[in-house]
PDB file of C-alpha atoms in Angstrom:
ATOM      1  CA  UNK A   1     -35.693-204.634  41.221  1.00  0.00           C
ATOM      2  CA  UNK A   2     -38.172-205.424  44.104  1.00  0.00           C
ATOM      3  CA  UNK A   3     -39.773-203.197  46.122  1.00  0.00           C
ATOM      4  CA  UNK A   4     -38.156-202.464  49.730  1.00  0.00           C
ATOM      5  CA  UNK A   5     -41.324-204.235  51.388  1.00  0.00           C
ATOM      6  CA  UNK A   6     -41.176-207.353  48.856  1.00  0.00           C
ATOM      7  CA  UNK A   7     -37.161-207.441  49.961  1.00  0.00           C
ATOM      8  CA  UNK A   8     -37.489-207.379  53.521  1.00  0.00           C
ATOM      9  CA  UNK A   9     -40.142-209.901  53.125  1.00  0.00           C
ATOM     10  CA  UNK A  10     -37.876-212.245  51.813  1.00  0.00           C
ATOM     11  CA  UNK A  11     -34.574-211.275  53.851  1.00  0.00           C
ATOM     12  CA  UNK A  12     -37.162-212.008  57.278  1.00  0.00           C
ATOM     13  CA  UNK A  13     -38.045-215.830  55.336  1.00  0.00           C
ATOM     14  CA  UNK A  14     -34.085-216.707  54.644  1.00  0.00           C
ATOM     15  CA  UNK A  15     -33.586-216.071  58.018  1.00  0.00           C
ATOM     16  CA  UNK A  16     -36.121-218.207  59.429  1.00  0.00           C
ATOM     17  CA  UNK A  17     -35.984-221.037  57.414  1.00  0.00           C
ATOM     18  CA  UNK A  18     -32.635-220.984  57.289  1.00  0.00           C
ATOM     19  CA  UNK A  19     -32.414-220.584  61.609  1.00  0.00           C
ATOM     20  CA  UNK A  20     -35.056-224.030  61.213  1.00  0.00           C
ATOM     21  CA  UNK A  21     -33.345-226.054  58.768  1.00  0.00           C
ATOM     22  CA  UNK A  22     -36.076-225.828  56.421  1.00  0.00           C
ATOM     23  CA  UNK A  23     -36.435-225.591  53.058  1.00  0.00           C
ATOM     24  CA  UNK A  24     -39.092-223.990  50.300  1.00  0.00           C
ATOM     25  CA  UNK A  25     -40.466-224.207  47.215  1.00  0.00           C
ATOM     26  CA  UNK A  26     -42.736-222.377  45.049  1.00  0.00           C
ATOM     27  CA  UNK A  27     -45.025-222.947  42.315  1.00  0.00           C
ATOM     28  CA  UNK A  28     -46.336-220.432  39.697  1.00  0.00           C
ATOM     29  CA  UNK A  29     -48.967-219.886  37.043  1.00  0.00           C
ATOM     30  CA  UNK A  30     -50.337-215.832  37.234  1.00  0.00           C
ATOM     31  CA  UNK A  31     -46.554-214.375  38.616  1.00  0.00           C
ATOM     32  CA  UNK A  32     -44.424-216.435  36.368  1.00  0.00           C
ATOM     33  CA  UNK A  33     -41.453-216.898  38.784  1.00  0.00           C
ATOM     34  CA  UNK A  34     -41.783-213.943  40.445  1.00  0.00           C
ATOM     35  CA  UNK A  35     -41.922-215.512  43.988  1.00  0.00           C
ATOM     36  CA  UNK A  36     -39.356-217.290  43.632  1.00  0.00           C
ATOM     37  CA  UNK A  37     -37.402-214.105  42.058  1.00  0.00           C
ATOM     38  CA  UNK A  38     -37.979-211.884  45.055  1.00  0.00           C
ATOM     39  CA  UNK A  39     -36.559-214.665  47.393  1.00  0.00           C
ATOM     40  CA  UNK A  40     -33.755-215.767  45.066  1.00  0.00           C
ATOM     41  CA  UNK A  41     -32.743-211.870  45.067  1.00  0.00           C
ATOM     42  CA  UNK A  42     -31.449-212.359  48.473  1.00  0.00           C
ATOM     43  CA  UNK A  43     -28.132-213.366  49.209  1.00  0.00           C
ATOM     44  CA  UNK A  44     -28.409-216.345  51.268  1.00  0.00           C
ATOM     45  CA  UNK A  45     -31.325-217.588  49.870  1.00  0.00           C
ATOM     46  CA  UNK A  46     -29.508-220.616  48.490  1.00  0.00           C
ATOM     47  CA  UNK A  47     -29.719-222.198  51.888  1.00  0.00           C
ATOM     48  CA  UNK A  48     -33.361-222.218  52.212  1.00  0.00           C
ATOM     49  CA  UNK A  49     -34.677-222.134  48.527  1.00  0.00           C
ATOM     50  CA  UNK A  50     -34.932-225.848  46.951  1.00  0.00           C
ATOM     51  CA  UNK A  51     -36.806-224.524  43.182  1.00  0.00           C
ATOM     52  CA  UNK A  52     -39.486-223.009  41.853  1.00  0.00           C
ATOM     53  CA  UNK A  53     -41.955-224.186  39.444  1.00  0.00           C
ATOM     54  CA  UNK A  54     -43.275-221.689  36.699  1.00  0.00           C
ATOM     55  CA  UNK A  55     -46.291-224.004  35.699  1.00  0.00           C
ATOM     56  CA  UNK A  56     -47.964-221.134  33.334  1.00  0.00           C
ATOM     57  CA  UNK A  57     -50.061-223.579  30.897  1.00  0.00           C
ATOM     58  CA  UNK A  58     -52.503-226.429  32.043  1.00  0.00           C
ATOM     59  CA  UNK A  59     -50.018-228.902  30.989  1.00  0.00           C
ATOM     60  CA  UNK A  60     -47.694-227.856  32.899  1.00  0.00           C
ATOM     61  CA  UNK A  61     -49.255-227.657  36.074  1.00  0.00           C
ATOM     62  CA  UNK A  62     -50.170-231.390  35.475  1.00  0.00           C
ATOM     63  CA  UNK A  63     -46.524-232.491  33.973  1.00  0.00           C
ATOM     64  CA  UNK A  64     -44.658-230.635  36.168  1.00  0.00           C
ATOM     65  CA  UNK A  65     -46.871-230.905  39.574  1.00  0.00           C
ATOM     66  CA  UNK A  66     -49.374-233.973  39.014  1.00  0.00           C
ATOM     67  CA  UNK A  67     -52.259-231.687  38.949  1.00  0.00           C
ATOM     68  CA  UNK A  68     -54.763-233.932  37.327  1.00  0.00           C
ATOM     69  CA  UNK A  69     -56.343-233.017  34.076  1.00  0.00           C
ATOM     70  CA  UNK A  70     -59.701-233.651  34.990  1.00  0.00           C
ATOM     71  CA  UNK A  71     -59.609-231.214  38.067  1.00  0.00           C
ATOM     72  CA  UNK A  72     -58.150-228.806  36.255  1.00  0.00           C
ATOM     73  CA  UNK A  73     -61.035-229.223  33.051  1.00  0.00           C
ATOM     74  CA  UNK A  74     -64.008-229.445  35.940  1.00  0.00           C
ATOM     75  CA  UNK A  75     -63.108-226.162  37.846  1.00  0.00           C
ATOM     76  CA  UNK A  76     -60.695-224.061  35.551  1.00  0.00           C
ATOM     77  CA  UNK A  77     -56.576-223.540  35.988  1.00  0.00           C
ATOM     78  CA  UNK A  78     -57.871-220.616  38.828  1.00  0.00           C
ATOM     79  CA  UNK A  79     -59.482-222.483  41.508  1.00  0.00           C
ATOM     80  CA  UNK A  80     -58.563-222.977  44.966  1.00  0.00           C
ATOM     81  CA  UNK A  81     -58.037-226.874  44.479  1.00  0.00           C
ATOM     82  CA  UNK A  82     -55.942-226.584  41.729  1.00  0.00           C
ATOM     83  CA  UNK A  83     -54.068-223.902  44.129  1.00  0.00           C
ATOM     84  CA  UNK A  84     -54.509-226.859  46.509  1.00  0.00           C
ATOM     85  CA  UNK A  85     -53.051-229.705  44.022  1.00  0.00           C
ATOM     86  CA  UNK A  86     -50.079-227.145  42.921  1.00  0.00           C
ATOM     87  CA  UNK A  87     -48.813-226.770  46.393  1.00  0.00           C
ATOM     88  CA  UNK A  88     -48.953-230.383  47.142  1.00  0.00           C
ATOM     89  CA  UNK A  89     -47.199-231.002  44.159  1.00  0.00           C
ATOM     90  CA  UNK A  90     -44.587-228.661  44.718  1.00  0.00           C
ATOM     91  CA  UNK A  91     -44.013-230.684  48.060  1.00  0.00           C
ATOM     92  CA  UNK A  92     -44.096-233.794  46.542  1.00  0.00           C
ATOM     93  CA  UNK A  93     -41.359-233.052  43.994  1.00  0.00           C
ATOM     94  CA  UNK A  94     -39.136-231.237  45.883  1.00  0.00           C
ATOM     95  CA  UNK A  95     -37.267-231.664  49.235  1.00  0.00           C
ATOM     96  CA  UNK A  96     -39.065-228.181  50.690  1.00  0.00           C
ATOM     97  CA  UNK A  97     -40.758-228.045  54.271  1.00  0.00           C
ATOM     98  CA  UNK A  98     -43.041-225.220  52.824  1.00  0.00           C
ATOM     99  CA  UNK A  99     -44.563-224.643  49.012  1.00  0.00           C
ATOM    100  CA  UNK A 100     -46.451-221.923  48.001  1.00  0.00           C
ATOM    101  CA  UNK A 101     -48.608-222.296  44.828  1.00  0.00           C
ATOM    102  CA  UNK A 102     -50.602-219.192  43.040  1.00  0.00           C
ATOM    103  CA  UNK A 103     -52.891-219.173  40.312  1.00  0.00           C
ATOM    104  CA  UNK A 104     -55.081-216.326  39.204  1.00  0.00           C
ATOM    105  CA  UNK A 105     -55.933-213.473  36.449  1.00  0.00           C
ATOM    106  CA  UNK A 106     -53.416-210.905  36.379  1.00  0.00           C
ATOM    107  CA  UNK A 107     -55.150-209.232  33.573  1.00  0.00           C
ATOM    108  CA  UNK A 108     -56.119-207.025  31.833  1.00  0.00           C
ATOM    109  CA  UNK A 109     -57.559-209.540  29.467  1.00  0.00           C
ATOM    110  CA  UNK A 110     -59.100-212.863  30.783  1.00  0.00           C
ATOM    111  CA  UNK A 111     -61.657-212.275  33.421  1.00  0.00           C
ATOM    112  CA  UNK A 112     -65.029-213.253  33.427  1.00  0.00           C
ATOM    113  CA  UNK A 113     -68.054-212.384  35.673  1.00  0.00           C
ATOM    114  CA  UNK A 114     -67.123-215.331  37.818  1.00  0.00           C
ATOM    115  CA  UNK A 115     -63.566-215.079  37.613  1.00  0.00           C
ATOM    116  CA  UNK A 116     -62.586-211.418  37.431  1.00  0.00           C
ATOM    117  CA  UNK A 117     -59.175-209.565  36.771  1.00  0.00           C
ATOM    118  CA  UNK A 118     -57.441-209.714  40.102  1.00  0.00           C
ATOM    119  CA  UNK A 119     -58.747-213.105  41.305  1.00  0.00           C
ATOM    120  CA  UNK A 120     -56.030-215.210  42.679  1.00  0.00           C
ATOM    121  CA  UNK A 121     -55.763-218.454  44.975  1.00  0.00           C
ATOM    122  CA  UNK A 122     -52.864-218.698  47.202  1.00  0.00           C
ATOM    123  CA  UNK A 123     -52.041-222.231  49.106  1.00  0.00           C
ATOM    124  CA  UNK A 124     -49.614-223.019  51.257  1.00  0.00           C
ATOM    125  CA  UNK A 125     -48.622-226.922  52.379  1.00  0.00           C
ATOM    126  CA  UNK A 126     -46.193-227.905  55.136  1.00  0.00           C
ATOM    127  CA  UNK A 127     -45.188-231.551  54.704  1.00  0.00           C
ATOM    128  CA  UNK A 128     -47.239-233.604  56.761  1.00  0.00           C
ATOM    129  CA  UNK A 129     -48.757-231.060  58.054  1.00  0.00           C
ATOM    130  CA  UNK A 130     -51.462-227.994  57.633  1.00  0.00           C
ATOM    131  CA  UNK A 131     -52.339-226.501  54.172  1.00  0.00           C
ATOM    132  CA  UNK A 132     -54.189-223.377  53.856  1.00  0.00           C
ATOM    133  CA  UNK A 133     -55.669-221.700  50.052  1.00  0.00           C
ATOM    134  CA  UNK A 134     -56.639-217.948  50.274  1.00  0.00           C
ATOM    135  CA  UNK A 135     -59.026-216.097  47.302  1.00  0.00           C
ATOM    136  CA  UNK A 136     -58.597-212.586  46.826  1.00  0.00           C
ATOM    137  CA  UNK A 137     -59.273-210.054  44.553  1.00  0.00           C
ATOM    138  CA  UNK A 138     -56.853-207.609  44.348  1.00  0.00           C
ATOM    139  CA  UNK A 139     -57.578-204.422  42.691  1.00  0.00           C
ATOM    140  CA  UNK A 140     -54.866-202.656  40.199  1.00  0.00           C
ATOM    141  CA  UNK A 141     -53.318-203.620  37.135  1.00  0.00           C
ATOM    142  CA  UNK A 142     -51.508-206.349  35.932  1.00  0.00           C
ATOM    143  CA  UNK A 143     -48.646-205.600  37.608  1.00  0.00           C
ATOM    144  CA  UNK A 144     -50.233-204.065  40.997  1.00  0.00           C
ATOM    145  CA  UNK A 145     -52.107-207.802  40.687  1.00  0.00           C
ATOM    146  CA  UNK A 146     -49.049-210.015  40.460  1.00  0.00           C
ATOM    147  CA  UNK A 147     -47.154-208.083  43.171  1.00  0.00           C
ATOM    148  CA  UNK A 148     -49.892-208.163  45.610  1.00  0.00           C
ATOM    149  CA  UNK A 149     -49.793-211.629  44.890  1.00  0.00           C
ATOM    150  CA  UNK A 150     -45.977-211.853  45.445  1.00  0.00           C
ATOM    151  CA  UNK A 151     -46.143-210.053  48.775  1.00  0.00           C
ATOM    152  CA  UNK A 152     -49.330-212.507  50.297  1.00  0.00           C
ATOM    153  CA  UNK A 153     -47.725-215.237  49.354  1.00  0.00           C
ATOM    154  CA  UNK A 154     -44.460-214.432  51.012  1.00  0.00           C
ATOM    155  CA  UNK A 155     -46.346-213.682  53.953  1.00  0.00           C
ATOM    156  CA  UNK A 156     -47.841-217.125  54.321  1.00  0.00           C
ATOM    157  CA  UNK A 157     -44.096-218.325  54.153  1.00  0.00           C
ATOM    158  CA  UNK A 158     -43.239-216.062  56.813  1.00  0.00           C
ATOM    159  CA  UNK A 159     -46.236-216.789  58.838  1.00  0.00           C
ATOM    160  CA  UNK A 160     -45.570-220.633  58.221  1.00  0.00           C
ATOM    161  CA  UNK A 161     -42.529-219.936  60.834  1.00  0.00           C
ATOM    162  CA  UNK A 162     -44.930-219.728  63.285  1.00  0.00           C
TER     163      UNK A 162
END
């Protein structure tokens, strides 16, 4: 279902969150659960995966994760603070160590000279602790877009191991 790299991605996180007592969580606009798929696909992962939230529409990225409105109206759904507010949320309504919030433009429709196909924000939050949001572009098509996005953002879980 996942590609090999994806997998061992996500066997390498259940391990180490799982040695550290820590938990995860994930929120989602632009891969629509797909994070949260590729570590769920992992036997095990019930011991370091709290839930995911698939926050697709503006309303749901406020309802869901207490993104406010007006951020969200003032910069557009794909911005690095909503990224920002998505993760945080995803810590504050869940028991996870670690969230991991992306939003971007899969494509092929949607993009815009400012925004283009591709571009995605990736943050990551520890709980009381750092938080780091990433932009990339990533090149491909809708599905090369949300994978790429898939496999950064289970990096920054891995790399959130330290």
């Amino acid at each position: 279902m996942f590609p090999p790299d994806l997998v061992h991605l996500a066997e390498h996180i259940r391990d180490g969150f799982a040695a550290k007592g820590r938990w995860l969580a994930t929120a989602e606009s632009c891969t629509g659960g797909l994070i949260a798929g590729c570590l769920t696909h992992v036997s095990g992962s019930s011991a370091v995966v709290d839930r995911g939230f698939v926050t697709y529409t503006n309303e749901a990225k406020t309802d869901m994760l207490g993104v406010p409105a007006s951020l969200i109206a003032e910069l557009g759904a794909v911005s690095g603070p909503v990224a920002d507010a998505m993760a945080a949320g995803a810590i504050a309504h869940s028991r996870a160590d670690v969230a991991v919030a992306v939003t971007g433009i899969a494509g092929p429709t949607g993009g815009t000279a400012t925004k283009p196909v591709g571009l995605v924000f990736i943050a990551r939050h520890r709980r009381g602790g750092d938080m780091v949001v990433e932009r990339h572009i990533f090149p491909g098509d809708r599905t090369a877009v949300r994978l790429a996005t898939v496999k950064r953002a289970l990096e920054l879980l891995r790399e959130s191991l330290g």
